[in-house]
mmCIF file of C-alpha atoms and ligand atoms in Angstrom:
data_model
loop_
_atom_site.group_PDB
_atom_site.id
_atom_site.type_symbol
_atom_site.label_atom_id
_atom_site.label_comp_id
_atom_site.label_asym_id
_atom_site.label_seq_id
_atom_site.Cartn_x
_atom_site.Cartn_y
_atom_site.Cartn_z
ATOM 1 C CA MET A 1 -0.676 49.070 -45.108
ATOM 2 C CA SER A 2 -1.453 49.752 -41.457
ATOM 3 C CA THR A 3 -0.691 52.875 -39.427
ATOM 4 C CA PRO A 4 1.510 52.073 -36.415
ATOM 5 C CA THR A 5 0.181 51.968 -32.883
ATOM 6 C CA VAL A 6 2.717 52.778 -30.167
ATOM 7 C CA LEU A 7 2.677 51.001 -26.812
ATOM 8 C CA ILE A 8 5.106 52.011 -24.108
ATOM 9 C CA HIS A 9 6.163 49.925 -21.124
ATOM 10 C CA ARG A 10 8.292 50.969 -18.181
ATOM 11 C CA ASP A 11 11.436 49.016 -18.991
ATOM 12 C CA GLN A 12 12.735 46.146 -21.123
ATOM 13 C CA GLU A 13 11.673 43.469 -18.633
ATOM 14 C CA LEU A 14 8.057 44.623 -18.605
ATOM 15 C CA LEU A 15 8.113 45.125 -22.363
ATOM 16 C CA ALA A 16 9.273 41.534 -22.870
ATOM 17 C CA LYS A 17 6.613 40.143 -20.503
ATOM 18 C CA ALA A 18 3.842 42.181 -22.132
ATOM 19 C CA ALA A 19 4.922 41.204 -25.649
ATOM 20 C CA ALA A 20 5.053 37.533 -24.602
ATOM 21 C CA ALA A 21 1.502 37.748 -23.222
ATOM 22 C CA ARG A 22 0.346 39.428 -26.427
ATOM 23 C CA LEU A 23 2.024 36.708 -28.473
ATOM 24 C CA VAL A 24 0.207 33.948 -26.582
ATOM 25 C CA THR A 25 -3.129 35.618 -27.330
ATOM 26 C CA ARG A 26 -2.301 36.208 -30.977
ATOM 27 C CA ILE A 27 -1.156 32.616 -31.562
ATOM 28 C CA VAL A 28 -4.110 31.092 -29.695
ATOM 29 C CA ASP A 29 -6.557 33.267 -31.651
ATOM 30 C CA ALA A 30 -4.975 32.312 -34.990
ATOM 31 C CA GLN A 31 -5.001 28.625 -34.093
ATOM 32 C CA ALA A 32 -8.664 28.867 -33.096
ATOM 33 C CA ALA A 33 -9.523 30.605 -36.367
ATOM 34 C CA ARG A 34 -7.454 28.574 -38.832
ATOM 35 C CA GLY A 35 -6.093 25.536 -36.992
ATOM 36 C CA SER A 36 -2.498 26.728 -37.044
ATOM 37 C CA ALA A 37 -0.407 29.873 -36.673
ATOM 38 C CA SER A 38 2.864 31.250 -37.976
ATOM 39 C CA VAL A 39 5.380 33.512 -36.288
ATOM 40 C CA VAL A 40 8.541 35.133 -37.635
ATOM 41 C CA LEU A 41 11.293 35.568 -35.049
ATOM 42 C CA THR A 42 13.934 38.242 -34.758
ATOM 43 C CA GLY A 43 17.347 38.122 -33.175
ATOM 44 C CA GLY A 44 18.676 40.779 -30.860
ATOM 45 C CA GLY A 45 18.249 41.703 -27.233
ATOM 46 C CA VAL A 46 14.528 42.380 -26.938
ATOM 47 C CA GLY A 47 13.457 39.699 -29.409
ATOM 48 C CA THR A 48 15.276 37.033 -27.423
ATOM 49 C CA ALA A 49 13.986 38.466 -24.118
ATOM 50 C CA VAL A 50 10.405 38.088 -25.409
ATOM 51 C CA LEU A 51 11.040 34.400 -26.150
ATOM 52 C CA ALA A 52 12.522 33.875 -22.677
ATOM 53 C CA ALA A 53 9.502 35.611 -21.119
ATOM 54 C CA LEU A 54 7.188 33.392 -23.166
ATOM 55 C CA ASN A 55 9.031 30.327 -21.918
ATOM 56 C CA ALA A 56 8.647 31.532 -18.316
ATOM 57 C CA THR A 57 4.918 32.233 -18.395
ATOM 58 C CA PRO A 58 2.444 29.450 -17.481
ATOM 59 C CA ALA A 59 0.217 30.872 -20.251
ATOM 60 C CA ARG A 60 2.559 29.279 -22.794
ATOM 61 C CA ASP A 61 0.623 26.038 -22.220
ATOM 62 C CA ALA A 62 -2.394 27.623 -23.934
ATOM 63 C CA ILE A 63 -0.513 27.362 -27.251
ATOM 64 C CA ASP A 64 -0.709 24.209 -29.351
ATOM 65 C CA TRP A 65 3.006 24.174 -30.109
ATOM 66 C CA ARG A 66 2.658 21.324 -32.645
ATOM 67 C CA LYS A 67 0.513 23.613 -34.796
ATOM 68 C CA LEU A 68 2.872 26.544 -34.970
ATOM 69 C CA ASP A 69 5.222 27.426 -37.828
ATOM 70 C CA ILE A 70 8.380 29.260 -36.807
ATOM 71 C CA TRP A 71 10.295 31.323 -39.366
ATOM 72 C CA TRP A 72 13.119 33.848 -39.061
ATOM 73 C CA GLY A 73 13.276 37.385 -40.440
ATOM 74 C CA ASP A 74 17.041 37.276 -40.748
ATOM 75 C CA GLU A 75 20.059 35.266 -39.791
ATOM 76 C CA ARG A 76 23.731 35.817 -39.229
ATOM 77 C CA PHE A 77 25.337 33.468 -41.777
ATOM 78 C CA LEU A 78 27.455 31.299 -39.480
ATOM 79 C CA PRO A 79 27.694 27.570 -38.656
ATOM 80 C CA THR A 80 24.817 25.786 -36.904
ATOM 81 C CA GLY A 81 25.016 26.282 -33.154
ATOM 82 C CA ASP A 82 27.199 29.384 -33.352
ATOM 83 C CA PRO A 83 26.226 31.527 -30.348
ATOM 84 C CA GLU A 84 25.866 34.559 -32.643
ATOM 85 C CA ARG A 85 23.180 32.904 -34.765
ATOM 86 C CA ASN A 86 19.671 34.174 -34.106
ATOM 87 C CA GLU A 87 18.489 30.571 -34.271
ATOM 88 C CA THR A 88 20.812 29.544 -31.420
ATOM 89 C CA GLY A 89 19.471 32.290 -29.156
ATOM 90 C CA ALA A 90 15.864 31.402 -29.961
ATOM 91 C CA ARG A 91 16.419 27.726 -29.300
ATOM 92 C CA GLU A 92 18.057 28.398 -25.941
ATOM 93 C CA ALA A 93 15.429 30.922 -24.863
ATOM 94 C CA LEU A 94 12.323 28.990 -25.932
ATOM 95 C CA LEU A 95 12.344 26.508 -28.783
ATOM 96 C CA ASP A 96 14.280 23.786 -26.958
ATOM 97 C CA HIS A 97 11.742 23.908 -24.117
ATOM 98 C CA VAL A 98 8.427 23.438 -25.950
ATOM 99 C CA ASP A 99 6.896 20.578 -27.933
ATOM 100 C CA LEU A 100 7.275 21.942 -31.460
ATOM 101 C CA ASP A 101 6.857 19.895 -34.623
ATOM 102 C CA PRO A 102 10.440 19.930 -36.002
ATOM 103 C CA ALA A 103 9.029 19.995 -39.547
ATOM 104 C CA ARG A 104 7.404 23.343 -38.741
ATOM 105 C CA VAL A 105 10.599 24.987 -37.462
ATOM 106 C CA HIS A 106 12.261 26.740 -40.393
ATOM 107 C CA PRO A 107 15.722 28.079 -39.513
ATOM 108 C CA MET A 108 17.576 29.924 -42.223
ATOM 109 C CA PRO A 109 20.458 27.865 -43.623
ATOM 110 C CA ALA A 110 23.836 27.885 -41.894
ATOM 111 C CA THR A 111 27.299 27.934 -43.477
ATOM 112 C CA ASN A 112 27.636 24.201 -42.847
ATOM 113 C CA GLY A 113 24.383 23.543 -44.713
ATOM 114 C CA PRO A 114 23.845 22.219 -48.258
ATOM 115 C CA ASP A 115 24.957 25.485 -49.888
ATOM 116 C CA GLY A 116 28.113 25.868 -47.844
ATOM 117 C CA ALA A 117 29.239 29.459 -47.395
ATOM 118 C CA ASP A 118 27.223 30.791 -50.371
ATOM 119 C CA PRO A 119 24.656 33.220 -48.909
ATOM 120 C CA GLU A 120 22.850 33.791 -52.217
ATOM 121 C CA ALA A 121 22.233 30.058 -52.686
ATOM 122 C CA ALA A 122 21.153 29.752 -49.046
ATOM 123 C CA ALA A 123 18.760 32.680 -49.501
ATOM 124 C CA ALA A 124 17.276 31.076 -52.620
ATOM 125 C CA ARG A 125 16.811 27.826 -50.687
ATOM 126 C CA TYR A 126 14.923 29.658 -47.928
ATOM 127 C CA ALA A 127 12.806 31.481 -50.513
ATOM 128 C CA GLU A 128 11.816 28.112 -51.949
ATOM 129 C CA GLU A 129 10.854 26.820 -48.492
ATOM 130 C CA LEU A 130 8.661 29.888 -48.007
ATOM 131 C CA ARG A 131 7.135 29.516 -51.471
ATOM 132 C CA ARG A 132 6.158 25.921 -50.686
ATOM 133 C CA ALA A 133 4.463 27.050 -47.462
ATOM 134 C CA ALA A 134 2.508 29.868 -49.139
ATOM 135 C CA ARG A 135 -1.097 29.100 -50.038
ATOM 136 C CA PRO A 136 -3.147 30.558 -52.916
ATOM 137 C CA GLU A 137 -4.937 32.895 -50.519
ATOM 138 C CA ASP A 138 -1.604 34.445 -49.558
ATOM 139 C CA HIS A 139 -1.378 35.955 -53.068
ATOM 140 C CA GLY A 140 2.406 35.983 -53.016
ATOM 141 C CA PRO A 141 5.635 34.022 -52.626
ATOM 142 C CA VAL A 142 5.580 33.877 -48.821
ATOM 143 C CA PRO A 143 2.896 32.981 -46.254
ATOM 144 C CA SER A 144 0.815 35.722 -44.626
ATOM 145 C CA PHE A 145 2.592 35.318 -41.309
ATOM 146 C CA ASP A 146 0.386 35.933 -38.281
ATOM 147 C CA VAL A 147 3.031 37.865 -36.345
ATOM 148 C CA LEU A 148 6.400 39.076 -37.560
ATOM 149 C CA MET A 149 8.666 40.479 -34.854
ATOM 150 C CA LEU A 150 11.519 42.846 -35.620
ATOM 151 C CA GLY A 151 14.253 44.316 -33.502
ATOM 152 C CA VAL A 152 15.635 47.634 -34.670
ATOM 153 C CA GLY A 153 19.222 48.794 -34.664
ATOM 154 C CA PRO A 154 20.405 52.276 -33.632
ATOM 155 C CA ASP A 155 20.968 52.834 -37.374
ATOM 156 C CA ALA A 156 17.269 51.978 -38.020
ATOM 157 C CA HIS A 157 17.967 48.594 -39.632
ATOM 158 C CA VAL A 158 15.403 45.830 -39.337
ATOM 159 C CA ALA A 159 16.063 42.141 -40.023
ATOM 160 C CA SER A 160 19.385 42.415 -41.960
ATOM 161 C CA LEU A 161 18.179 45.313 -44.108
ATOM 162 C CA PHE A 162 20.700 48.061 -43.390
ATOM 163 C CA PRO A 163 20.210 51.681 -44.525
ATOM 164 C CA GLY A 164 21.091 52.290 -48.145
ATOM 165 C CA MET A 165 22.133 48.727 -48.931
ATOM 166 C CA PRO A 166 21.117 46.976 -52.198
ATOM 167 C CA ALA A 167 18.915 44.487 -50.334
ATOM 168 C CA LEU A 168 16.433 47.304 -49.804
ATOM 169 C CA TYR A 169 15.816 47.545 -53.546
ATOM 170 C CA ASP A 170 15.548 43.775 -53.997
ATOM 171 C CA GLU A 171 12.134 42.314 -54.728
ATOM 172 C CA ARG A 172 13.088 38.690 -54.256
ATOM 173 C CA PRO A 173 11.604 37.294 -51.029
ATOM 174 C CA VAL A 174 14.962 36.486 -49.404
ATOM 175 C CA VAL A 175 18.461 37.786 -50.106
ATOM 176 C CA GLY A 176 22.045 37.139 -49.137
ATOM 177 C CA VAL A 177 23.593 40.224 -47.546
ATOM 178 C CA ARG A 178 27.323 40.917 -47.770
ATOM 179 C CA GLY A 179 29.195 43.763 -46.122
ATOM 180 C CA ALA A 180 26.694 44.421 -43.328
ATOM 181 C CA PRO A 181 27.933 47.268 -41.106
ATOM 182 C CA LYS A 182 27.102 45.221 -37.992
ATOM 183 C CA PRO A 183 29.021 41.958 -37.523
ATOM 184 C CA PRO A 184 28.946 39.391 -38.880
ATOM 185 C CA PRO A 185 29.111 40.967 -42.362
ATOM 186 C CA THR A 186 27.422 38.074 -44.145
ATOM 187 C CA ARG A 187 23.765 37.494 -43.449
ATOM 188 C CA ILE A 188 20.497 36.256 -44.923
ATOM 189 C CA SER A 189 17.386 38.400 -44.740
ATOM 190 C CA LEU A 190 13.768 38.557 -45.750
ATOM 191 C CA THR A 191 13.310 41.596 -47.978
ATOM 192 C CA MET A 192 10.863 44.413 -47.361
ATOM 193 C CA PRO A 193 8.023 42.889 -49.455
ATOM 194 C CA SER A 194 8.277 39.689 -47.373
ATOM 195 C CA LEU A 195 8.232 41.593 -44.075
ATOM 196 C CA ARG A 196 5.178 43.481 -45.281
ATOM 197 C CA ALA A 197 3.371 40.241 -46.148
ATOM 198 C CA ALA A 198 2.764 39.656 -42.436
ATOM 199 C CA ARG A 199 -0.654 40.339 -40.988
ATOM 200 C CA ASP A 200 0.823 41.902 -37.845
ATOM 201 C CA VAL A 201 4.286 43.478 -37.630
ATOM 202 C CA TRP A 202 5.704 44.173 -34.174
ATOM 203 C CA VAL A 203 8.736 46.446 -33.859
ATOM 204 C CA LEU A 204 10.419 45.830 -30.504
ATOM 205 C CA ALA A 205 12.828 48.403 -29.083
ATOM 206 C CA ALA A 206 14.301 49.082 -25.656
ATOM 207 C CA GLY A 207 16.947 51.489 -24.456
ATOM 208 C CA ALA A 208 18.039 55.020 -25.202
ATOM 209 C CA SER A 209 20.275 53.911 -28.081
ATOM 210 C CA LYS A 210 17.113 53.079 -30.074
ATOM 211 C CA SER A 211 15.167 56.310 -29.508
ATOM 212 C CA LYS A 212 16.383 58.075 -32.661
ATOM 213 C CA ALA A 213 15.682 55.032 -34.861
ATOM 214 C CA VAL A 214 12.197 54.778 -33.347
ATOM 215 C CA ARG A 215 11.537 58.469 -33.996
ATOM 216 C CA LEU A 216 12.631 58.123 -37.625
ATOM 217 C CA GLY A 217 10.658 54.897 -38.048
ATOM 218 C CA LEU A 218 7.482 56.716 -37.035
ATOM 219 C CA SER A 219 8.155 59.890 -39.023
ATOM 220 C CA PRO A 220 5.819 60.134 -42.014
ATOM 221 C CA GLU A 221 8.523 61.685 -44.169
ATOM 222 C CA ALA A 222 11.059 58.852 -43.654
ATOM 223 C CA GLY A 223 11.596 56.418 -46.528
ATOM 224 C CA PRO A 224 12.477 52.725 -46.149
ATOM 225 C CA VAL A 225 15.781 52.862 -48.005
ATOM 226 C CA GLN A 226 17.425 55.307 -45.588
ATOM 227 C CA VAL A 227 15.245 54.273 -42.616
ATOM 228 C CA PRO A 228 14.353 50.574 -43.031
ATOM 229 C CA VAL A 229 12.182 50.505 -39.899
ATOM 230 C CA ALA A 230 9.937 53.111 -41.566
ATOM 231 C CA GLY A 231 8.997 50.448 -44.129
ATOM 232 C CA ALA A 232 8.123 47.779 -41.566
ATOM 233 C CA ARG A 233 4.354 47.724 -41.691
ATOM 234 C CA GLY A 234 1.881 44.871 -41.386
ATOM 235 C CA ARG A 235 -1.086 44.265 -43.656
ATOM 236 C CA ARG A 236 -3.503 44.288 -40.728
ATOM 237 C CA SER A 237 -1.635 46.029 -37.907
ATOM 238 C CA THR A 238 1.717 47.479 -36.937
ATOM 239 C CA LEU A 239 2.751 47.807 -33.307
ATOM 240 C CA PHE A 240 5.773 49.634 -31.969
ATOM 241 C CA LEU A 241 6.330 47.957 -28.584
ATOM 242 C CA LEU A 242 8.755 50.171 -26.699
ATOM 243 C CA ASP A 243 10.202 50.874 -23.311
ATOM 244 C CA ARG A 244 10.248 54.430 -21.995
ATOM 245 C CA ALA A 245 13.853 55.049 -23.008
ATOM 246 C CA ALA A 246 13.256 53.966 -26.611
ATOM 247 C CA ALA A 247 10.111 56.119 -26.696
ATOM 248 C CA ALA A 248 11.868 59.236 -25.430
ATOM 249 C CA GLU A 249 11.975 61.030 -28.812
ATOM 250 C CA LEU A 250 8.669 60.169 -30.490
ATOM 251 C CA PRO A 251 7.656 62.554 -33.270
ATOM 252 C CA PRO A 252 4.940 65.051 -32.397
ATOM 253 C CA GLY A 253 1.374 63.940 -32.960
ATOM 254 C CA ILE A 254 2.026 60.212 -32.501
ATOM 255 C CA GLU A 255 -0.601 58.646 -30.292
ATOM 256 C CA ARG A 256 0.741 56.371 -27.630
ATOM 257 C CA ILE A 257 -0.621 54.003 -25.026
ATOM 258 C CA ALA A 258 1.521 53.847 -21.905
ATOM 259 C CA SER A 259 1.360 51.194 -19.185
ATOM 260 C CA PRO A 260 2.214 52.178 -15.566
HETATM 261 O O1 LIG B 1 21.912 41.872 -35.866
HETATM 262 C C1 LIG B 1 20.741 41.970 -35.567
HETATM 263 O O2 LIG B 1 20.331 43.062 -34.863
HETATM 264 C C2 LIG B 1 18.976 43.454 -34.776
HETATM 265 C C3 LIG B 1 18.770 44.326 -33.520
HETATM 266 O O3 LIG B 1 19.398 43.732 -32.399
HETATM 267 P P1 LIG B 1 19.461 44.434 -30.966
HETATM 268 O O4 LIG B 1 20.286 43.524 -30.095
HETATM 269 O O5 LIG B 1 20.100 45.779 -31.139
HETATM 270 O O6 LIG B 1 18.046 44.547 -30.483
HETATM 271 C C4 LIG B 1 18.058 42.254 -34.843
HETATM 272 O O7 LIG B 1 16.759 42.698 -34.999
HETATM 273 C C5 LIG B 1 18.431 41.348 -36.010
HETATM 274 O O8 LIG B 1 17.553 40.240 -36.070
HETATM 275 C C6 LIG B 1 19.810 40.850 -35.807
HETATM 276 O O9 LIG B 1 20.267 39.990 -36.814
#
């Protein structure tokens, strides 16, 4: 697993623009190398701001949107179109504005889907969709995503993996989550092994409320059950993309690259 690199930008707006530019490059490079690319989206403030920044940049036209697979790291288990769903935010910010192949957009099931309000069945359905997309060279039940983006909560959760919850011990690729401490209580989430299948993991955090979670997530002694963000590592690289406020309490000895 990779050692995190920390990049610090002045504020959330600049962080979102820089992450969007980085995403264009990463997707274009993957498409040049393999013909297609795959990205895992996150919900939350910064994750959605990155998608909006990507939509606003002329560089978005460098991406072959028809050759891009879009997955989600987690979802709030609500009806399609609910404003609280991560999918809804992503569609409004970006997906509705680019020429994607609908067959390559893979939202997690909603409560009005084929499994109704059963999050375990919906999670199993998503796991099967991932399994079908995985190729032999991925050596596992999910694809080796090119970029997997994660927001982080003040409690250090990533995706819908909350500290101490059973999902953090689960080795299935996708799980239903009940009783989440952040609303809504019922969610679907990739598990830690699936997050760690990604080539590149990007942890996105802005604001002072995230500084403690960021510090813990970069502390070598933190474990992923109590500090889920500490387990979020990519096979090839891990980036912590932060604004100054979120980077205010970095542990000693962490190297950082700061933009003006
Ligand atoms: O509920 C969720 O929260 C986290 C973090 O969101 P933020 O607004 O505090 O940045 C997000 O990463 C996750 O996808 C989402 O379901």
